[in-house]
Structure formats: structure tokens, C-alpha cells
mmCIF file of C-alpha atoms in Angstrom:
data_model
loop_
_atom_site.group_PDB
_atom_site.id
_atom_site.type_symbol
_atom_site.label_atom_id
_atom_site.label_comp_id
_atom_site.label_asym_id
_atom_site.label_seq_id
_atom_site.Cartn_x
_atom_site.Cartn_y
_atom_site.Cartn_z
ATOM 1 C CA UNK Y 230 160.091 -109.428 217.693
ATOM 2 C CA UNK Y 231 158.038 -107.051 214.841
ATOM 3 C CA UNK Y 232 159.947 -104.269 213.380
ATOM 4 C CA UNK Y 233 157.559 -100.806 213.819
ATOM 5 C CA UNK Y 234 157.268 -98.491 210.496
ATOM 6 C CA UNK Y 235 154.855 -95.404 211.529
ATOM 7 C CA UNK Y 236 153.678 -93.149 208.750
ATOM 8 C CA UNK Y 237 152.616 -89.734 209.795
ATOM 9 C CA UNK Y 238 150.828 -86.774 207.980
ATOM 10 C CA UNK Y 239 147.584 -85.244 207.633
ATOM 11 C CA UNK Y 240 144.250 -86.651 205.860
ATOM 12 C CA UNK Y 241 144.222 -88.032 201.987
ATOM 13 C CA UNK Y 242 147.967 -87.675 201.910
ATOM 14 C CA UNK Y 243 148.419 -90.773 200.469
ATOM 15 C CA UNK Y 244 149.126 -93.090 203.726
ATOM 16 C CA UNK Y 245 146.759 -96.201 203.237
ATOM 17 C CA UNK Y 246 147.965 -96.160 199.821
ATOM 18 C CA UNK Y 247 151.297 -95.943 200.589
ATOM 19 C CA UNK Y 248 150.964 -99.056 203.404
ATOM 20 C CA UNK Y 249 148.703 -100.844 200.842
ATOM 21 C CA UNK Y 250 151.766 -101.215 198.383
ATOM 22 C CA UNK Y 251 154.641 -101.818 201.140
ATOM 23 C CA UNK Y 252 152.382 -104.443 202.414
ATOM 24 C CA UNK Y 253 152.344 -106.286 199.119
ATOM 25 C CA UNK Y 254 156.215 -106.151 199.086
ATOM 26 C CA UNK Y 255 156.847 -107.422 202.126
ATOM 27 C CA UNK Y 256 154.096 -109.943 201.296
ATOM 28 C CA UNK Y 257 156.221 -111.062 198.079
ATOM 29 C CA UNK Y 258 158.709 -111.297 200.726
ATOM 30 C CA UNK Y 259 157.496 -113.571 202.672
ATOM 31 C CA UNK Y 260 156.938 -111.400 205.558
ATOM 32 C CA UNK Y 261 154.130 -110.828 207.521
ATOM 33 C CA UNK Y 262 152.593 -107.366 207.707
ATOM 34 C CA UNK Y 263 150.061 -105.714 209.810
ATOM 35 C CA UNK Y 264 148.520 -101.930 209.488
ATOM 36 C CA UNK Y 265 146.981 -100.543 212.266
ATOM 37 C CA UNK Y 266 145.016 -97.252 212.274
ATOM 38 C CA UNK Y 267 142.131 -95.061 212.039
ATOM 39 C CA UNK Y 268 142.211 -94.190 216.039
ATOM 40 C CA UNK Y 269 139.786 -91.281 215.451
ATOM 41 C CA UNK Y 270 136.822 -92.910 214.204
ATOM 42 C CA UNK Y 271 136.927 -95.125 217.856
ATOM 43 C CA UNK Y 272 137.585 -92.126 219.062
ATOM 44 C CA UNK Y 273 134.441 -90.372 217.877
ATOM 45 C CA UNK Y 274 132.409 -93.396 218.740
ATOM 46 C CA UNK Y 275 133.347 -93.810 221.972
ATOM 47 C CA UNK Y 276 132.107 -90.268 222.584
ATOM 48 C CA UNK Y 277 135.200 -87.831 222.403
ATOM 49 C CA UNK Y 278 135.348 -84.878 220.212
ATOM 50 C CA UNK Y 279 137.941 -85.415 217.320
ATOM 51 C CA UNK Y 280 139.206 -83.110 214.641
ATOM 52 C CA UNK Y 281 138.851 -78.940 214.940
ATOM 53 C CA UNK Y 282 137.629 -80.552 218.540
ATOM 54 C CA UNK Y 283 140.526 -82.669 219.696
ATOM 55 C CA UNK Y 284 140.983 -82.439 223.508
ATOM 56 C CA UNK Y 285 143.822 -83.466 226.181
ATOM 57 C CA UNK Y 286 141.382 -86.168 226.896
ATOM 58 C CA UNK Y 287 140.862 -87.530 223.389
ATOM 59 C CA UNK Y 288 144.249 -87.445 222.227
ATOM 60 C CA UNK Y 289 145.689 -89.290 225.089
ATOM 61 C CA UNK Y 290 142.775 -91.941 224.357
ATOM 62 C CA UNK Y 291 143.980 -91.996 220.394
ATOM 63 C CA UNK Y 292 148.225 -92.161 222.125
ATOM 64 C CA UNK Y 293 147.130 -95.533 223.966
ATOM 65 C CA UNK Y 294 145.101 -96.826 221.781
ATOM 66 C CA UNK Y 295 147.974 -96.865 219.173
ATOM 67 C CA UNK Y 296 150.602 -98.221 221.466
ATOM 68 C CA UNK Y 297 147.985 -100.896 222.454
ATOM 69 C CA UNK Y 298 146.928 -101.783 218.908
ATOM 70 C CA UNK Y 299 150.714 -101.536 217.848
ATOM 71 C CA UNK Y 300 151.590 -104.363 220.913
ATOM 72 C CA UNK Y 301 149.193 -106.591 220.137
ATOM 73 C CA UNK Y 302 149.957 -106.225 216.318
ATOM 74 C CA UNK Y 303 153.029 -107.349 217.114
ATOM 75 C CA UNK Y 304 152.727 -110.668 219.028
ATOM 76 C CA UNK Y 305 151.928 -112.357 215.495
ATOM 77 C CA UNK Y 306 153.567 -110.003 212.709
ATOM 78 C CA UNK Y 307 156.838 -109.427 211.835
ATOM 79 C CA UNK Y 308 155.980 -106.102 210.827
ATOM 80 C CA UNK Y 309 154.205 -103.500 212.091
ATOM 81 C CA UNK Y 310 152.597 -100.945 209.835
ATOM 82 C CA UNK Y 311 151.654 -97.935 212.125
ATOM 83 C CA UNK Y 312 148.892 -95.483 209.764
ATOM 84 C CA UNK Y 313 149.537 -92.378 212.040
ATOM 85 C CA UNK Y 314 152.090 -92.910 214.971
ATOM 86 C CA UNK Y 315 151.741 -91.374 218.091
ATOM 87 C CA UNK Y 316 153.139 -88.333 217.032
ATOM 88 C CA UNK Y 317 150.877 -87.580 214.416
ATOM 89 C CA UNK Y 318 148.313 -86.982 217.912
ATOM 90 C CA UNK Y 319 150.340 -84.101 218.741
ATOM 91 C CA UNK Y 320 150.167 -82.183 215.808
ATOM 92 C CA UNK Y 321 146.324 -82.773 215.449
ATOM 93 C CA UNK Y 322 145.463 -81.636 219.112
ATOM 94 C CA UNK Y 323 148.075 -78.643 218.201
ATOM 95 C CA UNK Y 324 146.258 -77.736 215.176
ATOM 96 C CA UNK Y 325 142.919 -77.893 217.141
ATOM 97 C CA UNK Y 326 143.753 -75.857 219.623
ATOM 98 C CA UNK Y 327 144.741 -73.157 216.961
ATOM 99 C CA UNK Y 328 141.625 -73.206 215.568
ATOM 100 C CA UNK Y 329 139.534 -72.842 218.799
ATOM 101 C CA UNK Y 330 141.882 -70.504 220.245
ATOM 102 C CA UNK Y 331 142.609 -72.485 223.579
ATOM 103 C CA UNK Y 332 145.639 -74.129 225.019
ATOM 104 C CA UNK Y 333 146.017 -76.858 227.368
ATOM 105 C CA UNK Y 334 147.782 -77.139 230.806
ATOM 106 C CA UNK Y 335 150.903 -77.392 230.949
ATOM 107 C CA UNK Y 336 151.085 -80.088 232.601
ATOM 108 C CA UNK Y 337 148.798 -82.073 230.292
ATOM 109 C CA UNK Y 338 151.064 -80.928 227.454
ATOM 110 C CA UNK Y 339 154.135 -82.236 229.352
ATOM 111 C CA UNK Y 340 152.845 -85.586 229.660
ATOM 112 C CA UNK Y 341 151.820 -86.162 226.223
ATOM 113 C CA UNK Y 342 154.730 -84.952 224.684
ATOM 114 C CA UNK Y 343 156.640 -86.510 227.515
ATOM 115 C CA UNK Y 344 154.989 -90.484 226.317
ATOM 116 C CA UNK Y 345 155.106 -88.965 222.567
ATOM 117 C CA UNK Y 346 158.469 -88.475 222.666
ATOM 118 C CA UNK Y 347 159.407 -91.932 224.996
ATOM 119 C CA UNK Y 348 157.188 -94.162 222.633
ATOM 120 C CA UNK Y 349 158.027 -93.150 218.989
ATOM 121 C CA UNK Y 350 161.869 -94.456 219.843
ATOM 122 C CA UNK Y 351 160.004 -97.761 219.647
ATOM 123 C CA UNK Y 352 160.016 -97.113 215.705
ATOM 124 C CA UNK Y 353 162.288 -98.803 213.476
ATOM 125 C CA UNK Y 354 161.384 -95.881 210.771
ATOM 126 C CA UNK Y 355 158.697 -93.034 210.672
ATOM 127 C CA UNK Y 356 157.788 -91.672 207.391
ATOM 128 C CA UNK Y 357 155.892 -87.914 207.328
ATOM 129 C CA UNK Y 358 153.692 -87.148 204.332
ATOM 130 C CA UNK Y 359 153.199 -84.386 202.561
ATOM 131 C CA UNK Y 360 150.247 -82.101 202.084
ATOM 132 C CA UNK Y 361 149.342 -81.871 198.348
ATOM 133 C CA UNK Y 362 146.362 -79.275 198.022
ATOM 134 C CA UNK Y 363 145.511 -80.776 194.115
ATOM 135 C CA UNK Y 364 145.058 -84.365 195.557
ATOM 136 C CA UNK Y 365 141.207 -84.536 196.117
ATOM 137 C CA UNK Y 366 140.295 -85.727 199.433
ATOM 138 C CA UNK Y 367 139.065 -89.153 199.669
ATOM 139 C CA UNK Y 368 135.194 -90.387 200.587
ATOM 140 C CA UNK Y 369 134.265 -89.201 203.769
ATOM 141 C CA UNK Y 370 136.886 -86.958 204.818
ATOM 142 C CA UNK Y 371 136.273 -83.974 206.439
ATOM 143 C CA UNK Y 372 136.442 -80.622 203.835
ATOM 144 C CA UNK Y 373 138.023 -78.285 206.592
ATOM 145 C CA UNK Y 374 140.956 -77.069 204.460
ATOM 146 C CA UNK Y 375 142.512 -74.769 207.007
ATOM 147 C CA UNK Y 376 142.462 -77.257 209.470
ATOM 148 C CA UNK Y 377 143.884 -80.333 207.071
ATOM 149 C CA UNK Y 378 146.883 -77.481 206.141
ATOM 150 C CA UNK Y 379 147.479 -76.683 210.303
ATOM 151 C CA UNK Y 380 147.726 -80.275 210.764
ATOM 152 C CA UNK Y 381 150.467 -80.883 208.416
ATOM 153 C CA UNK Y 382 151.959 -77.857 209.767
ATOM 154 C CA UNK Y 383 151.471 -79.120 213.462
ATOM 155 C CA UNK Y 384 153.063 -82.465 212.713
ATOM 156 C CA UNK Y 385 155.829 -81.016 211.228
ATOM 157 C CA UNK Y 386 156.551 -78.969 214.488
ATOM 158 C CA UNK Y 387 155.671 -81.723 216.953
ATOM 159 C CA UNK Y 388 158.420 -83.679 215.087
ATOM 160 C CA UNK Y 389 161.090 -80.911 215.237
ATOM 161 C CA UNK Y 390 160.108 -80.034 218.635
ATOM 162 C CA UNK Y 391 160.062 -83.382 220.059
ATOM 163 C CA UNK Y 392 163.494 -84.176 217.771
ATOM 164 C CA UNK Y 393 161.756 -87.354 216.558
ATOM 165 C CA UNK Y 394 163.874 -88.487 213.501
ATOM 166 C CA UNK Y 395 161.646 -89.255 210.423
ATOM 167 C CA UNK Y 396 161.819 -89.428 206.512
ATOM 168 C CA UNK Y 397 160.190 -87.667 203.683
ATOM 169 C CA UNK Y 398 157.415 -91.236 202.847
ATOM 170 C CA UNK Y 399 158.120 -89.675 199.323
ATOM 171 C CA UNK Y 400 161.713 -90.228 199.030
ATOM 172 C CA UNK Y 401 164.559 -92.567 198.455
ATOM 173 C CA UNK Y 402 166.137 -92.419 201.462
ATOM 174 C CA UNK Y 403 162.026 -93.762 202.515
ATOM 175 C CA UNK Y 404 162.591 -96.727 200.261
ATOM 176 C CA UNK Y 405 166.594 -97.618 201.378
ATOM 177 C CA UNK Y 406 165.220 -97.563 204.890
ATOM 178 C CA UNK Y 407 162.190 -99.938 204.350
ATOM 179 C CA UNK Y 408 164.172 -102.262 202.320
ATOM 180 C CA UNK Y 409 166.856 -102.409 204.478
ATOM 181 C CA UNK Y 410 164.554 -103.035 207.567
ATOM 182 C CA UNK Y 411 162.688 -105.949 205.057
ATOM 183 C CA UNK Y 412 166.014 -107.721 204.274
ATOM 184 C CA UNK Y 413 166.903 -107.781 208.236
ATOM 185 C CA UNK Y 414 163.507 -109.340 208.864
ATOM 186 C CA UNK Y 415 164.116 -111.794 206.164
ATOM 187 C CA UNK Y 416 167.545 -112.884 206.777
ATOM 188 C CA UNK Y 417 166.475 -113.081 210.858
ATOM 189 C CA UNK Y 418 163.724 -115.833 210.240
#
């Protein structure tokens, strides 16, 4: 069975990067590992508004397609790189509904936080970047820098409002966990 690392945060905050260098270590390892990610370019293309537009309806198609992409990731990998976790969903719909100055139903916001919260105990370890204003954005990114600054706000909250555990990606306690959840996928083959 494929451990699940998730790494959450808002655009050009240094996640690819981040999963491009664990991959090589667990590659040095010996270990197989998968990234799955960008959701809300599918998203788009399949017709539903993303960003400043996220709706119910598009971030419950971004919730299942992770948890799809992340079980069929794992039939062949024994680890799962997730590049924005379900959670990370939450605090972008959250974020656009600040900026257009709606809410959902209640009910709708019950049952994605309800699946949010249900799903991410699936995770071995979720990471949360952090917003750094001086980084530049990278190629293609959208340029909306009070919506990139609510979304790092809003995934903070979901996080603490849903009482998902994570870690700093930045810190040690990060790189303990990873290397402790390498060395139990090594020693288990």
C-alpha cells in the first residue's frame, strides 16, 4: 500500500519544486514516487470557473478528482506525492467567495468540509507552504495578488477549522517526517 504526502499552499510557493527534490530522494532510495496535481487546469477545461471564480460545483469536481488521481496513483507507487490535497480546495473556494462577496449553502459547505475533513486522514503527512510576496510568480500564473494572499490565508483557516494536522513544508520537523515515512517504506519492501 502507497504512503500519501499532500503539500498544500497557494500559487508559486515553491510546491513542484519542493516535490521535484523529494522525488529524487526517494528515487536514490529506491522508492517509487508519483506527483499528482494541477486539478484546476482540468478544471478550467472541462468548463468550470476556477480561481476568483471557484464554485460549490467546481471545487467538489477538483475534491474527486484528487482522491481519484491519488487512488489510482497508488495501485503502482509506493509513494504518493499529492501537489495540493483536498484541503487546499477549501481554502481556494473560501478565498473566492471573499472576493465576489457570496457564500454558499450551507449545506454545500457541510458536505465539502464534511469529505475534506474524512479524506485528508488518508495522509501519511501534509505539508502547508508559505506565501513569500518577493518570490516572483512563475510562467503563467495568474497576477491577482489579493487573491494569491486570501488563499494562503483561506488554507490556513480551512486547516485550523477542519483540525487537519499539517507541517510547516519549510521546516525540520517537514524533513524528520518525510524521512521517517521513506525509511518505513524502505525497510517494508
Amino acid at each position: 500500500m502507497a504512503s500519501y504526502i499532500g503539500i498544500a499552499g497557494t500559487h508559486s510557493t515553491g510546491k513542484t519544486t519542493y516535490f521535484n527534490e523529494l522525488i529524487k530522494r526517494a528515487g536514490d532510495m529506491g522508492i517509487k514516487a508519483v506527483r499528482v496535481g494541477d486539478f484546476a487546469t482540468d478544471c478550467r477545461n472541462s468548463g468550470l470557473p476556477i480561481l476568483e471564480n471557484h464554485t460549490f460545483e467546481s471545487t467538489l469536481w477538483i475534491i474527486a478528482s484528487v482522491i481519484k488521481s491519488e487512488i489510482e496513483a497508488g495501485i503502482d507507487a509506493d509513494l504518493v506525492l499529492v501537489d495540493r490535497p483536498v484541503v487546499d480546495a477549501i481554502g481556494y473556494l473560501n478565498a473566492a467567495l471573499e472576493i465576489q462577496g457570496r457564500e454558499i449553502s450551507l449545506d454545500e459547505r457541510e458536505y465539502l468540509e464534511s469529505l475534506v475533513k474524512f479524506h485528508s486522514k488518508r495522509y501519511d503527512l501534509i505539508l502547508q507552504t508559505e506565501l513569500d510576496e518577493t518570490i516572483e510568480l512563475g510562467e503563467g500564473r495568474p497576477e491577482n495578488m489579493k487573491f494569491r494572499k486570501l488563499a494562503a490565508v483561506n488554507i490556513s483557516a480551512a486547516f485550523n477549522d477542519l483540525k487537519i494536522r499539517y507541517i510547516p513544508a519549510q521546516s525540520e520537523a517537514a524533513k524528520t517526517a518525510e524521512g521517517n515515512i521513506l525509511d518505513t517504506i524502505k525497510t517494508s519492501e
